[in-house]
Short mmCIF file of C-alpha atoms and ligand atoms in Angstrom, two decimals:
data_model
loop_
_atom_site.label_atom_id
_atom_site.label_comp_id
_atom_site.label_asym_id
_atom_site.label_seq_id
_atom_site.Cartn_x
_atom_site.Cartn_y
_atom_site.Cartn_z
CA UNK D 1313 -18.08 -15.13 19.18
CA UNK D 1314 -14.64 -16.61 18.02
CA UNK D 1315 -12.23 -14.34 16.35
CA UNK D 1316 -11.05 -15.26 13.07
CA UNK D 1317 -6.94 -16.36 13.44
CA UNK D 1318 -4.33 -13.37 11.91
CA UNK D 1319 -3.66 -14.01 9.00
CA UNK D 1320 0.00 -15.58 8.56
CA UNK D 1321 3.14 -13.86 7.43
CA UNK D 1322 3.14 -14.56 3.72
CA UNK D 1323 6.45 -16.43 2.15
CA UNK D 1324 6.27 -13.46 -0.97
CA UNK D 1325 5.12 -9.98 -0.60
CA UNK D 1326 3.94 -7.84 -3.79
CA UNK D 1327 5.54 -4.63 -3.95
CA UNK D 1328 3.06 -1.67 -5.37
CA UNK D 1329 5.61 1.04 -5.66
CA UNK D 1330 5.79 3.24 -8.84
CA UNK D 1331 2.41 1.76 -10.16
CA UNK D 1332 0.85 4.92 -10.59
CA UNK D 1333 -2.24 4.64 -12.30
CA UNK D 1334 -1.99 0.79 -12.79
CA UNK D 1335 -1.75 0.11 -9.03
CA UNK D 1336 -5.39 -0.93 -8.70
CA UNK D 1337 -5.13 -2.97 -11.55
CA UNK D 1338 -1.79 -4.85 -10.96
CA UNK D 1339 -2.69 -5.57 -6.80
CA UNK D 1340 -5.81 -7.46 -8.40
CA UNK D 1341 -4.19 -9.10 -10.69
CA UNK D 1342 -1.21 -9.96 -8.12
CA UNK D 1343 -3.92 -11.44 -5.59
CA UNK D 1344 -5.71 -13.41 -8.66
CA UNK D 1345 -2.62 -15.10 -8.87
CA UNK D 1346 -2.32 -16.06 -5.78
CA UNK D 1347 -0.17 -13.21 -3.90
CA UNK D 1348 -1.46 -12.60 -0.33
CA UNK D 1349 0.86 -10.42 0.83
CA UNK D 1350 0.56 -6.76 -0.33
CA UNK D 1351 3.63 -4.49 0.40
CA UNK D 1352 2.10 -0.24 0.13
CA UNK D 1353 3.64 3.20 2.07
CA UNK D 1354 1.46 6.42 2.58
CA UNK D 1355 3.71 7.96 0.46
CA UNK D 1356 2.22 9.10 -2.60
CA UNK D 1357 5.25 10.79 -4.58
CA UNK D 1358 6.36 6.45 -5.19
CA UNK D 1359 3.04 4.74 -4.06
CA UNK D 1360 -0.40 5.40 -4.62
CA UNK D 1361 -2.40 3.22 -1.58
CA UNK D 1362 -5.47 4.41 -2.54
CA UNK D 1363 -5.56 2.83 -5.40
CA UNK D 1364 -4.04 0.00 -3.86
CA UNK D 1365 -7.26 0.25 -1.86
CA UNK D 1366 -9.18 -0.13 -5.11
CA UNK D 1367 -7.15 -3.09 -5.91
CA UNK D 1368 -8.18 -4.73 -2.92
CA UNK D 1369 -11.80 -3.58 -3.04
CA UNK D 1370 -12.18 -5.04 -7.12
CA UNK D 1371 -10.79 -8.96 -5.15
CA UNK D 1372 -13.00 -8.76 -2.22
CA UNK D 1373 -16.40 -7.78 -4.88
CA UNK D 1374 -14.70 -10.60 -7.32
CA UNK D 1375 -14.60 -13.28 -4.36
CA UNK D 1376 -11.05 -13.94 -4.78
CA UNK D 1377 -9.75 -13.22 -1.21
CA UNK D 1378 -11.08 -11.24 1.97
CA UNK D 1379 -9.43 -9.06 3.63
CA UNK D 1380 -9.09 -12.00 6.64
CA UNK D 1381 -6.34 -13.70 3.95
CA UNK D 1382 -4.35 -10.77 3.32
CA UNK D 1383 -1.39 -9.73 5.14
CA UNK D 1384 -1.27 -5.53 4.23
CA UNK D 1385 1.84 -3.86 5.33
CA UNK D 1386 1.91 -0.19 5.08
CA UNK D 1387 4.79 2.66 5.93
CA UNK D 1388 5.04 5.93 7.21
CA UNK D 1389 7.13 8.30 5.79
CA UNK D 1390 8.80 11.44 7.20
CA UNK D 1391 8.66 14.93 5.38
CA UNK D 1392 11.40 14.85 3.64
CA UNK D 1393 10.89 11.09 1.43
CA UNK D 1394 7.48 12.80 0.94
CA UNK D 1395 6.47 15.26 -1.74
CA UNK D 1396 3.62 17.59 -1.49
CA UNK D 1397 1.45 15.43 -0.72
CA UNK D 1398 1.21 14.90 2.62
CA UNK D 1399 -0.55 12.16 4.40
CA UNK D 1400 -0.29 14.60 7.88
CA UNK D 1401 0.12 17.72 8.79
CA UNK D 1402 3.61 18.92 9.06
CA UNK D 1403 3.06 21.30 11.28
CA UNK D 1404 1.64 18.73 13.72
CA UNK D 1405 4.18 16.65 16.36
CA UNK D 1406 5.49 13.84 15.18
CA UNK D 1407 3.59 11.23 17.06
CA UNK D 1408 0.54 13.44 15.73
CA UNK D 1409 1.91 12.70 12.11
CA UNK D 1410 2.25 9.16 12.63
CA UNK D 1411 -1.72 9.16 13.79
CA UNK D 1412 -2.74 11.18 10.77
CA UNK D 1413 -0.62 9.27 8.47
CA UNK D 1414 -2.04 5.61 9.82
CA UNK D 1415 -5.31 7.25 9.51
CA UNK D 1416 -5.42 8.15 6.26
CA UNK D 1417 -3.77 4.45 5.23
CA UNK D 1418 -7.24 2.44 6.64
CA UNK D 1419 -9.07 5.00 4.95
CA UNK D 1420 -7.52 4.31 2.35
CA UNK D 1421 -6.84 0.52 2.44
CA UNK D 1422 -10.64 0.54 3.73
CA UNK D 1423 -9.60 -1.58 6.74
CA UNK D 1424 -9.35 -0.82 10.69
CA UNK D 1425 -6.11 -2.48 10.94
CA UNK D 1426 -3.22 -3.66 8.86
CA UNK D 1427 -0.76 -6.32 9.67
CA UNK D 1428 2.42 -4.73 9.13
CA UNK D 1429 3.38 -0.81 9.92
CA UNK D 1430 6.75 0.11 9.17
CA UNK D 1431 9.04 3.19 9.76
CA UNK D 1432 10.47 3.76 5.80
CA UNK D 1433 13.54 4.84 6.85
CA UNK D 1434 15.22 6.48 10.46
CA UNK D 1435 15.29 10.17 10.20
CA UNK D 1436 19.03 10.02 9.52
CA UNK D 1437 21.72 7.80 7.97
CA UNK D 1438 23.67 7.35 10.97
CA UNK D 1439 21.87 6.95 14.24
CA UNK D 1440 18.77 5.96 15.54
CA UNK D 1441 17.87 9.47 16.52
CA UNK D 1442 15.37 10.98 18.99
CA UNK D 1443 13.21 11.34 16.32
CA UNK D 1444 13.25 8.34 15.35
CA UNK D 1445 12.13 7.09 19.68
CA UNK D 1446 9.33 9.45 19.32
CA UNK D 1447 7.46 7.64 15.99
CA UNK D 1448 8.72 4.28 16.92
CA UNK D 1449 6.57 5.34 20.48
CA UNK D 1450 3.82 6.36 18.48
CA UNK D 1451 3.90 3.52 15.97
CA UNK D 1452 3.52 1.07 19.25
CA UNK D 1453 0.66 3.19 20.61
CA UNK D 1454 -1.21 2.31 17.27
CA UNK D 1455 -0.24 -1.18 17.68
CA UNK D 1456 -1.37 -1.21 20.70
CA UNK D 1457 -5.02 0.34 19.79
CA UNK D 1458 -5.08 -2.46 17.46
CA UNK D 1459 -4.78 -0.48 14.43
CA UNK D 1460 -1.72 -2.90 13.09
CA UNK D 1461 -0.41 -6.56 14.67
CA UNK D 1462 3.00 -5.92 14.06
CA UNK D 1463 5.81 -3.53 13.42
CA UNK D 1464 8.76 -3.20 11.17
CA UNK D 1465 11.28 -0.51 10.05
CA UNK D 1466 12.75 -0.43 6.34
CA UNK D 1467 16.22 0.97 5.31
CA UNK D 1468 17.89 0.35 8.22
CA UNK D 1469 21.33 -0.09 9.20
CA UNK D 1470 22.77 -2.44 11.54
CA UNK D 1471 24.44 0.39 14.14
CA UNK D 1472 20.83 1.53 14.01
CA UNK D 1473 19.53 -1.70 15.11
CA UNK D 1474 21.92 -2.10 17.45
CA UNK D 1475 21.43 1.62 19.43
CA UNK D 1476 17.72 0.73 19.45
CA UNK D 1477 18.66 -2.59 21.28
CA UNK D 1478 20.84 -0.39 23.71
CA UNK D 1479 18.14 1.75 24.38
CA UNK D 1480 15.66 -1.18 25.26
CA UNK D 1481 13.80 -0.42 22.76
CA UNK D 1482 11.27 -3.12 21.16
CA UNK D 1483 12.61 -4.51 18.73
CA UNK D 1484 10.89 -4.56 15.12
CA UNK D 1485 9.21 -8.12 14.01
CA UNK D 1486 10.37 -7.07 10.55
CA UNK D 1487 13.20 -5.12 8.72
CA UNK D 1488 12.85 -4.81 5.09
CA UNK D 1489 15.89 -3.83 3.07
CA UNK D 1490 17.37 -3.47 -0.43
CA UNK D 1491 19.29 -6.58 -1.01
CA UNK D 1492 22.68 -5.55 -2.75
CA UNK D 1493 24.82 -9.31 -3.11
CA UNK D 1494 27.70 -6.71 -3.52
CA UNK D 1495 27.52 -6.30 -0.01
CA UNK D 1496 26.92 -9.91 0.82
CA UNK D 1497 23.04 -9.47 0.81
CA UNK D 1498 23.04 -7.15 3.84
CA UNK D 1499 24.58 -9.91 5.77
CA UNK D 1500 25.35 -8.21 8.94
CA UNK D 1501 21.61 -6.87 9.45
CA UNK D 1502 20.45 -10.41 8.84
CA UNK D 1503 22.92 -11.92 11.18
CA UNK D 1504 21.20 -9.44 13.47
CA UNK D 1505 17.93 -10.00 12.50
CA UNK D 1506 18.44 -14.14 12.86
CA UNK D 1507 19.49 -13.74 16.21
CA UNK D 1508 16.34 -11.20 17.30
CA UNK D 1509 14.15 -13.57 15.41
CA UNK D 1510 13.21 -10.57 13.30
CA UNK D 1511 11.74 -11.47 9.72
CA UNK D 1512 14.05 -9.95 7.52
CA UNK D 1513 12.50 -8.87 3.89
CA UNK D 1514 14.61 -7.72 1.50
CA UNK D 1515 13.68 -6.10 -1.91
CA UNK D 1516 15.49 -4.94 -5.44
CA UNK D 1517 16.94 -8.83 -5.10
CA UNK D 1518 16.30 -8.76 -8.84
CA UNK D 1519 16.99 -5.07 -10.11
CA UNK D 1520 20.35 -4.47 -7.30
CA UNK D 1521 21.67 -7.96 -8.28
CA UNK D 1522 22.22 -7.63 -12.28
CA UNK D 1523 25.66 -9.07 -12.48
CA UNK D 1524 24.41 -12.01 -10.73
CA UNK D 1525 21.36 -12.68 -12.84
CA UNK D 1526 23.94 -12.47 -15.69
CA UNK D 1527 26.46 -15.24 -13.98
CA UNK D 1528 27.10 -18.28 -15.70
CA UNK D 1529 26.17 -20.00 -12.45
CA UNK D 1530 23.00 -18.61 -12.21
CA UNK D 1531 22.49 -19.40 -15.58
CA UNK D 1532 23.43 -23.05 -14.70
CA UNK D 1533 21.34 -23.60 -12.15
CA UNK D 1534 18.59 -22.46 -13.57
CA UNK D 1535 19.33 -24.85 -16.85
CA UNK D 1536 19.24 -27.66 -14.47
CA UNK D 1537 16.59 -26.92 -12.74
CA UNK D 1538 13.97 -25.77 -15.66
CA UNK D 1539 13.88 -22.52 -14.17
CA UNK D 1540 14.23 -18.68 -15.01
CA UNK D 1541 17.57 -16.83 -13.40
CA UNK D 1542 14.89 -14.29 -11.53
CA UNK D 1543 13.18 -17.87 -9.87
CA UNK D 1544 17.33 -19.15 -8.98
CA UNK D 1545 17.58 -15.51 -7.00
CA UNK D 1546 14.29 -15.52 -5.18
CA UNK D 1547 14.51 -19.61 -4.29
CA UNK D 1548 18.45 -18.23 -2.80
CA UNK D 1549 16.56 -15.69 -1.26
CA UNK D 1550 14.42 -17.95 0.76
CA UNK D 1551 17.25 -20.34 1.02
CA UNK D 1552 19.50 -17.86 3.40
CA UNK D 1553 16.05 -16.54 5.55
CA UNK D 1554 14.93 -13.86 3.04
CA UNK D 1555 11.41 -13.12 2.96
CA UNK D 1556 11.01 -11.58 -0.86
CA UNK D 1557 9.34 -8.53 -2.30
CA UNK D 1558 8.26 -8.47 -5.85
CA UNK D 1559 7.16 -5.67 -7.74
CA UNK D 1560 6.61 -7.13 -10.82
CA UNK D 1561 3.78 -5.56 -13.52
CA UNK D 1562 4.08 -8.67 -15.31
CA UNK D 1563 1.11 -11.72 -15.18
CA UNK D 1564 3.38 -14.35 -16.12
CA UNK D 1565 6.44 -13.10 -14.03
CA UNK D 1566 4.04 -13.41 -10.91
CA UNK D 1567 3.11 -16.56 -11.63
CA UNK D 1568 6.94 -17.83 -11.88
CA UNK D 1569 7.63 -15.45 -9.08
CA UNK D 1570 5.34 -17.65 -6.64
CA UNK D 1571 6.40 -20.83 -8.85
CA UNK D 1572 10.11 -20.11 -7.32
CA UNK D 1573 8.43 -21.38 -3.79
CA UNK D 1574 8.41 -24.63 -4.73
CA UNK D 1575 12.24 -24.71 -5.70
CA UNK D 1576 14.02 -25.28 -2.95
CA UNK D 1577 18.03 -25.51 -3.61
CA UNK D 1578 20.51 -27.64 -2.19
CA UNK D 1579 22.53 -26.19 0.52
CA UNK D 1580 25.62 -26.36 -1.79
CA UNK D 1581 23.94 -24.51 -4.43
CA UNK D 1582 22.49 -22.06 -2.05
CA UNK D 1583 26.55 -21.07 -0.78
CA UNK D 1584 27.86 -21.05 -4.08
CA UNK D 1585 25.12 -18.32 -5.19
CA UNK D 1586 26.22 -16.55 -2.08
CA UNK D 1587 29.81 -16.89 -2.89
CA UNK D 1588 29.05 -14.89 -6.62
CA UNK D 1589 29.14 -11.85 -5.24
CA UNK D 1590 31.04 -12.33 -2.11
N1 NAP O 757 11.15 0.23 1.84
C1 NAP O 757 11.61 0.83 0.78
O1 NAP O 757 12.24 1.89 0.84
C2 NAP O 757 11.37 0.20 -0.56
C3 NAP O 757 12.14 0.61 -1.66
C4 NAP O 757 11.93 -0.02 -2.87
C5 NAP O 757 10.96 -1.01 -2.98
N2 NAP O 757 10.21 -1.36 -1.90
C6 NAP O 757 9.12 -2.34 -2.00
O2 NAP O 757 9.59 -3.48 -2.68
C7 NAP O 757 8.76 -3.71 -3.83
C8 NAP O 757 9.54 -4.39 -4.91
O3 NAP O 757 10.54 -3.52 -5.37
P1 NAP O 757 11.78 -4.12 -6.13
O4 NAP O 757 12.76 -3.01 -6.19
O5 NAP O 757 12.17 -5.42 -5.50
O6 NAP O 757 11.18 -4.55 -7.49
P2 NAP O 757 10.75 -3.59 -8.70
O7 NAP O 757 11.83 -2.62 -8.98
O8 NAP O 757 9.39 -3.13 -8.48
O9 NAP O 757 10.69 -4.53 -9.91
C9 NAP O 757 11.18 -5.79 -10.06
C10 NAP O 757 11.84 -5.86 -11.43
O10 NAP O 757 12.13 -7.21 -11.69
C11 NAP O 757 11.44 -7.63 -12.87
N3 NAP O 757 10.94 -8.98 -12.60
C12 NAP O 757 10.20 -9.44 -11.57
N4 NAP O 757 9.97 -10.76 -11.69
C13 NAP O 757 10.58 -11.14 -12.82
C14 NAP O 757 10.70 -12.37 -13.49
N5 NAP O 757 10.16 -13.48 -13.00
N6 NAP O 757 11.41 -12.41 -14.62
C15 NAP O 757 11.97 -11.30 -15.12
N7 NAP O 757 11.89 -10.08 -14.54
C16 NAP O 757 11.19 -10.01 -13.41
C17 NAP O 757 10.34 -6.63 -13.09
O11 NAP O 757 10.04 -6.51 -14.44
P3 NAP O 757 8.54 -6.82 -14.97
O12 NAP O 757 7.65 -5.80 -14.35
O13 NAP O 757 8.67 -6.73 -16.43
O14 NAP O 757 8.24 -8.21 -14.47
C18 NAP O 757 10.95 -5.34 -12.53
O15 NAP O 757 11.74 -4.72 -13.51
C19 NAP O 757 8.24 -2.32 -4.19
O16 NAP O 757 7.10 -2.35 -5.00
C20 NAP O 757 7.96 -1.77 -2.82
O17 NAP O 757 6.75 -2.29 -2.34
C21 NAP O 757 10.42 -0.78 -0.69
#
């Protein structure tokens, strides 16, 4: 019997941190507008995935997407980003934990694979520790049982990048940051992620970037093109390789967040956002 394609790697990803008891709600609304990319971490002290899980279940019973059009990215945490509420047993090795932990995110996503795992962060700040080789080991071992397609790690720095490259390790198919344009929006890591042909997403592009939603030529730009500032920053976003998160609560802020897909900015436009911050 023929096997339905993977779903593609969606141009915007919906972010359901901090949703709480709305999550459920919001991820259907996000997919009724047209969102097919759903961003979640078993992590339940900023993300509840169960009730992203409801979310989903509420579309697929509606008939507004199955779970063949979704792209669901999940995380796993270590102890110490978690609170009590553990998706694993701590007491258990860590390749154990990152078993447990994917376990308990298709129970709860109600899926036997999702499309997009991702380490939330290296166990330190500095270096891409032991630790850090032993989930990344375990994390392929469940890609390659088929419980997710792909890979990625989050909050990651370029020196860690670059020590897993030196240790031959695989390399992630995505790295999703915070976006600061203080710091030229994580440049380096996207230089290094272009040149891997790693999909770099980056996230708080709205809430880490106030001074440049407040520039006059952001302002501008959006005047001329009968736009909103937030739909100038995402349609930059995509303009230097940024796939965007959104995390939005809003109905009609989804709707101009997807809207900002079919603004494309002139190259000139695009360097003179990047030069705001620079
Ligand atoms: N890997 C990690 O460690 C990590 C960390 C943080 C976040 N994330 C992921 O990234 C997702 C997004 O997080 P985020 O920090 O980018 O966003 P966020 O903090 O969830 O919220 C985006 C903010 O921008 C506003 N906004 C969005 N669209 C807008 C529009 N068109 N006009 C005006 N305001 C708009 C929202 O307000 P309204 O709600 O009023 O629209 C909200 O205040 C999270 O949900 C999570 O999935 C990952």
């Amino acid at each position: 019997m023929p096997t339905q394609p993977p779903s593609p790697i969606p141009d915007f990803i919906y972010g359901t941190a901090w949703k709480e008891d709305r999550t459920g709600a919001l991820t259907e609304l996000a997919l009724r507008m047209g969102f097919r990319g759903i961003d979640t971490a078993n992590q339940r002290r900023h993300y509840f995935e169960e009730g992203v899980g409801h979310g989903l279940a509420t579309a697929y019973n509606a008939g507004i997407v199955t779970r063949n059009d979704l792209f669901l990215q999940t995380k796993f945490t270590y102890q110490p980003g978690q609170d009590h509420r553990l998706p694993y047993d701590p007491a258990a090795s860590l390749s154990v934990q990152v078993a447990q932990s994917m376990a308990s995110s298709l129970d709860h996503l109600a899926t036997d694979h999702v499309d997009s795992y991702v380490l939330h962060g290296p166990s330190s700040n500095h270096d891409w520790t032991d630790a850090d080789a032993e989930v990344w080991e375990a994390m392929r071992k469940e890609r390659d049982a088929g419980r997710t397609r792909l890979l990625g790690v989050s909050n990651v720095t370029l020196r860690q990048l670059q020590q897993m490259a030196a240790a031959r390790a695989e390399l992630p198919a995505f790295v999703q940051n915070r976006c600061y344009a203080r710091l030229g929006w994580d440049c380096a890591v996207r230089s290094f992620c272009r040149e891997h042909k790693i999909v770099y997403q980056g996230f708080s592009l709205l809430t880490a970037n106030q001074e440049v939603l407040q520039h006059p030529l952001i302002a501008s730009l959006a005047a001329s093109a009968n736009a909103t500032a937030p739909q100038i920053v995402f349609s930059f976003a995509r303009g230097i390789g940024i796939l965007p998160l959104t995390g939005t609560s809003n109905a009609e802020h989804m709707k101009q967040d997807l809207a900002s897909r079919d603004l494309k900015l002139p190259p000139e436009a695009v360097q003179a956002v990047e030069s705001v911050a620079g």
